[in-house]
Each structure stands twice: as structure tokens, then as C-alpha cells.
Short mmCIF file of C-alpha atoms in Angstrom, two decimals:
data_model
loop_
_atom_site.label_atom_id
_atom_site.label_comp_id
_atom_site.label_asym_id
_atom_site.label_seq_id
_atom_site.Cartn_x
_atom_site.Cartn_y
_atom_site.Cartn_z
CA MET A 1 -218.02 38.51 24.89
CA LEU A 2 -215.83 38.79 21.15
CA PRO A 3 -215.88 42.60 21.84
CA ILE A 4 -214.96 42.11 25.40
CA LEU A 5 -212.34 39.35 25.04
CA ALA A 6 -210.55 41.83 22.21
CA CYS A 7 -210.45 45.06 24.57
CA SER A 8 -209.14 42.91 27.16
CA VAL A 9 -206.31 41.60 25.09
CA LEU A 10 -206.31 45.35 23.92
CA ALA A 11 -206.00 46.44 27.25
CA LEU A 12 -202.94 44.10 28.18
CA ALA A 13 -201.33 44.97 24.97
CA ILE A 14 -201.39 48.20 25.12
CA VAL A 15 -200.69 48.33 29.73
CA LEU A 16 -197.21 45.85 28.96
CA GLU A 17 -195.87 47.70 26.10
CA ARG A 18 -196.93 51.31 27.84
CA LEU A 19 -194.58 49.72 30.74
CA TRP A 20 -192.37 48.93 28.99
CA THR A 21 -191.81 52.94 27.17
CA LEU A 22 -192.07 54.38 29.96
CA ARG A 23 -189.43 53.56 32.70
CA ARG A 24 -187.67 56.47 34.06
CA ARG A 25 -184.39 55.14 33.23
CA ARG A 26 -185.28 54.87 29.31
CA VAL A 27 -186.69 57.81 28.69
CA VAL A 28 -184.54 60.20 31.72
CA PRO A 29 -181.72 58.97 31.47
CA PRO A 30 -179.23 60.39 34.20
CA ARG A 31 -177.00 62.42 35.05
CA LEU A 32 -177.68 63.19 30.57
CA VAL A 33 -176.80 66.89 30.77
CA VAL A 34 -173.80 66.47 33.01
CA GLN A 35 -172.20 64.56 30.11
CA ILE A 36 -173.39 66.74 27.42
CA TRP A 37 -171.96 69.36 29.14
CA GLN A 38 -168.28 67.79 29.45
CA TRP A 39 -168.43 66.99 25.62
CA LEU A 40 -168.95 70.76 25.74
CA GLN A 41 -166.25 71.43 28.20
CA ALA A 42 -163.10 68.42 26.25
CA GLY A 43 -164.88 69.79 22.25
CA GLU A 44 -166.69 66.04 21.49
CA LEU A 45 -169.94 67.36 21.00
CA ASP A 46 -169.95 66.88 17.09
CA ASP A 47 -172.81 64.76 14.92
CA ALA A 48 -172.03 61.61 15.50
CA ARG A 49 -172.75 62.42 18.62
CA LEU A 50 -175.76 64.61 18.62
CA ARG A 51 -177.64 61.35 16.34
CA ALA A 52 -176.23 59.43 19.47
CA LEU A 53 -177.48 62.22 22.27
CA ARG A 54 -181.46 62.18 18.81
CA GLU A 55 -182.07 58.30 19.29
CA GLY A 56 -180.81 57.40 22.62
CA SER A 57 -183.99 58.78 24.40
CA PRO A 58 -186.58 60.97 24.84
CA LEU A 59 -184.87 62.85 27.28
CA GLY A 60 -181.70 63.30 24.86
CA ARG A 61 -183.80 64.09 21.61
CA ILE A 62 -185.16 67.46 23.31
CA LEU A 63 -181.60 68.49 24.48
CA ALA A 64 -180.27 67.77 20.80
CA SER A 65 -182.49 69.81 19.66
CA GLY A 66 -181.34 72.24 21.39
CA LEU A 67 -177.96 72.02 21.15
CA VAL A 68 -178.25 72.44 17.61
CA ASN A 69 -179.43 76.21 18.49
CA ARG A 70 -176.39 76.96 20.81
CA VAL A 71 -175.28 78.94 18.56
CA HIS A 72 -178.30 81.42 18.81
CA SER A 73 -180.13 83.32 21.54
CA ARG A 74 -181.80 81.91 24.87
CA GLU A 75 -185.68 82.21 22.76
CA VAL A 76 -184.63 80.56 20.01
CA MET A 77 -182.77 77.31 21.83
CA LYS A 78 -185.98 77.44 24.24
CA GLU A 79 -188.45 77.46 21.40
CA SER A 80 -187.33 74.75 19.27
CA ILE A 81 -186.78 72.31 22.87
CA GLU A 82 -190.33 73.40 22.99
CA ASP A 83 -191.78 72.17 20.15
CA THR A 84 -189.60 69.15 20.08
CA GLY A 85 -191.60 68.54 23.60
CA ARG A 86 -194.17 68.84 22.29
CA GLN A 87 -193.70 66.05 20.40
CA VAL A 88 -192.05 64.13 22.95
CA ALA A 89 -194.95 63.84 25.02
CA HIS A 90 -197.51 63.28 22.76
CA GLU A 91 -195.55 60.11 22.08
CA LEU A 92 -195.31 59.34 25.53
CA GLU A 93 -199.65 59.56 25.22
CA ARG A 94 -199.48 57.04 22.61
CA PHE A 95 -201.99 54.17 22.96
CA LEU A 96 -203.53 56.24 26.22
CA ASN A 97 -206.60 58.10 24.49
CA THR A 98 -207.21 53.54 23.03
CA LEU A 99 -206.86 52.94 26.61
CA GLY A 100 -209.26 55.48 27.97
CA THR A 101 -211.58 54.18 25.56
CA ILE A 102 -211.44 50.62 26.54
CA ALA A 103 -211.87 51.18 30.18
CA ALA A 104 -214.79 53.88 29.43
CA VAL A 105 -216.98 51.15 26.29
CA THR A 106 -216.28 47.40 28.76
CA PRO A 107 -218.98 48.42 30.46
CA LEU A 108 -222.08 49.70 28.06
CA LEU A 109 -220.61 46.45 26.33
CA GLY A 110 -221.02 44.22 29.70
CA LEU A 111 -224.17 46.11 29.86
CA LEU A 112 -225.66 45.08 26.29
CA GLY A 113 -224.63 41.79 26.82
CA THR A 114 -226.95 42.07 29.83
CA VAL A 115 -229.95 43.56 27.65
CA LEU A 116 -229.41 40.63 25.43
CA GLY A 117 -229.54 38.37 28.14
CA MET A 118 -232.93 39.83 29.60
CA ILE A 119 -234.24 40.05 26.51
CA GLN A 120 -233.67 36.21 25.60
CA VAL A 121 -234.92 35.22 29.31
CA PHE A 122 -238.20 37.63 28.61
CA SER A 123 -238.21 35.40 24.95
CA VAL A 124 -238.42 32.25 26.71
CA ILE A 125 -240.96 33.46 29.00
CA THR A 126 -243.39 34.68 26.03
CA ALA A 127 -242.59 31.25 24.53
CA VAL A 128 -243.08 28.37 27.08
CA GLY A 129 -244.14 30.40 30.32
CA VAL A 130 -241.81 30.44 34.16
CA GLY A 131 -242.20 27.07 34.38
CA ASP A 132 -238.48 25.62 32.94
CA PRO A 133 -235.86 27.21 35.15
CA GLY A 134 -233.17 25.43 32.79
CA GLU A 135 -234.54 27.65 29.57
CA LEU A 136 -234.20 31.18 31.86
CA ALA A 137 -230.72 29.63 33.54
CA GLY A 138 -228.79 29.86 30.21
CA GLY A 139 -229.90 34.44 29.32
CA ILE A 140 -229.38 35.14 33.24
CA SER A 141 -226.53 33.81 32.96
CA GLN A 142 -225.81 35.29 30.00
CA ALA A 143 -226.76 38.99 30.85
CA LEU A 144 -224.09 37.73 34.41
CA ILE A 145 -221.00 36.81 32.70
CA THR A 146 -220.93 39.69 29.74
CA THR A 147 -221.51 42.72 32.87
CA ALA A 148 -218.44 40.90 34.99
CA ALA A 149 -216.07 40.70 31.80
CA GLY A 150 -216.64 44.03 31.15
CA ILE A 151 -216.09 45.46 34.48
CA SER A 152 -213.09 43.46 34.79
CA VAL A 153 -212.03 44.47 31.90
CA ALA A 154 -213.54 47.57 32.52
CA VAL A 155 -211.81 48.60 36.12
CA PRO A 156 -207.59 47.72 35.79
CA SER A 157 -207.90 49.41 32.49
CA LEU A 158 -208.63 52.76 34.34
CA VAL A 159 -207.11 52.15 37.08
CA PHE A 160 -203.83 51.95 34.62
CA HIS A 161 -205.17 54.47 32.13
CA ARG A 162 -205.38 56.89 35.63
CA TYR A 163 -201.27 55.50 35.99
CA PHE A 164 -199.57 56.22 32.32
CA ARG A 165 -201.07 59.80 32.82
CA GLY A 166 -199.76 60.59 35.40
CA ARG A 167 -196.52 58.61 34.98
CA VAL A 168 -196.13 60.80 31.92
CA ASP A 169 -197.02 63.69 33.96
CA GLU A 170 -193.92 63.47 35.72
CA LEU A 171 -191.82 62.71 33.49
CA VAL A 172 -192.17 65.13 30.44
CA LEU A 173 -191.48 67.70 34.05
CA GLU A 174 -188.91 66.06 34.35
CA MET A 175 -187.75 66.33 31.17
CA GLU A 176 -188.74 70.78 31.45
CA GLN A 177 -185.84 70.77 34.07
CA GLU A 178 -183.88 68.94 32.72
CA ALA A 179 -183.74 70.92 29.22
CA ILE A 180 -183.81 74.34 31.71
CA ARG A 181 -180.87 73.72 32.92
CA LEU A 182 -178.77 72.84 29.77
CA VAL A 183 -180.56 76.52 28.76
CA GLU A 184 -179.17 77.63 31.39
CA VAL A 185 -175.87 75.76 31.58
CA LEU A 186 -174.90 76.55 27.74
CA LYS A 187 -176.68 80.35 28.52
CA GLY A 188 -172.98 81.12 31.17
CA GLU A 189 -176.11 81.59 34.29
CA ARG A 190 -175.06 78.74 36.17
CA GLY A 191 -171.59 77.44 37.02
CA ASP A 192 -169.89 74.04 37.17
CA ALA A 193 -170.78 73.03 40.06
CA GLU A 194 -174.32 73.61 39.70
CA VAL A 195 -174.36 71.10 36.62
CA ASN A 196 -172.56 67.94 38.74
CA GLN A 197 -175.03 68.63 41.00
CA GLY A 198 -178.29 67.64 38.82
#
């Protein structure tokens, strides 16, 4: 039971941390490309704003890497955005493997508890026979409790693992679209009206 309890505490901590970290407004602030375009037109995009942009959000970090290379070709700019994007995507997936492992391992820990409980039941039967139901009940209850505990930790862990995987995929796609929009704006492939529509 102790490993199952430890897994449940760890899973809860990961779920709460990921719920906080993967909020849409935190990862992909609204109208960030519009704000950057306004800074560029006003000549206000300096090192301090780039630093604030980089530290403000994951999307800001991706866009800042493109802005640093805005004087270079479209390919160089896109490559730096893609490199930073891969790092950001990796950070957004942080702890998800651990949550998936918990979802896979806790039913096995429950099964192990079941096996140990049944071994205890058969040991009692061997020692005292089947005449004392009180002696047998301890092993059977241990078997059932650990199985139930393992499954009750695994199911929510698996649900949240799948939910966060989908959430990360959505956010990465949205950041990709925003980064492409910025590249197209800076390289003159989109007009002012299209920037402000985003």
C-alpha cells in the first residue's frame, strides 16, 4: 500500500502543477503577435522588450527567437523558431512520462498486493486449516484493498495523462500558427489588416 500511496501523492502533485502550467493564457497570451507588430512599427522593440517577451511566456520565447533573427532570411528565422519550439514543446511535456508510468505501474502494484494477500491466505490455511474465517479474512481484505487502491490511482492518472497530452498538442499547434504568422508579417507576406485579425 505504501508505494501506491506514494504514487497517488506524486500523481496529484503532477496533475495540479500541469493544470497550473498549461493554462492557455499563460502559454499562448492573446494578441501577442499584434503587440509585437505594434512595437516594430513604433520602433519600440529593443533588447529589454525582447528579454521581457522571452521570459513572459512559452510563445513569447519562440517569437523572441525569431525576432532576434529577423534581419536574416526567412529560412534562418524559421529554423531558429523551430529549434526553440522543440525545446518549449519538451518543457510543456514535463512530468507527463512520470504520470503515464504511474498510470501503468499502480495496477501492477495492486496486483502484487493481491498476490501477497492470497499467499498470506494460503499460509494461514496451511497452518491452521480453513476452520477460522477470521484468520482468512485478513489476507483476503489485503488482496482486495490493494487491488482497489491500485486501480483507483491508475484510472485518474491515465485520464489526466491523456488530457495533458492532448492539451500540449493543441498548444504546440497554436504556437506554431502564431510563429508562422509572425514570420509572414515580418517578411512582408501578410498585411497589417491580417495581423490585427489574429
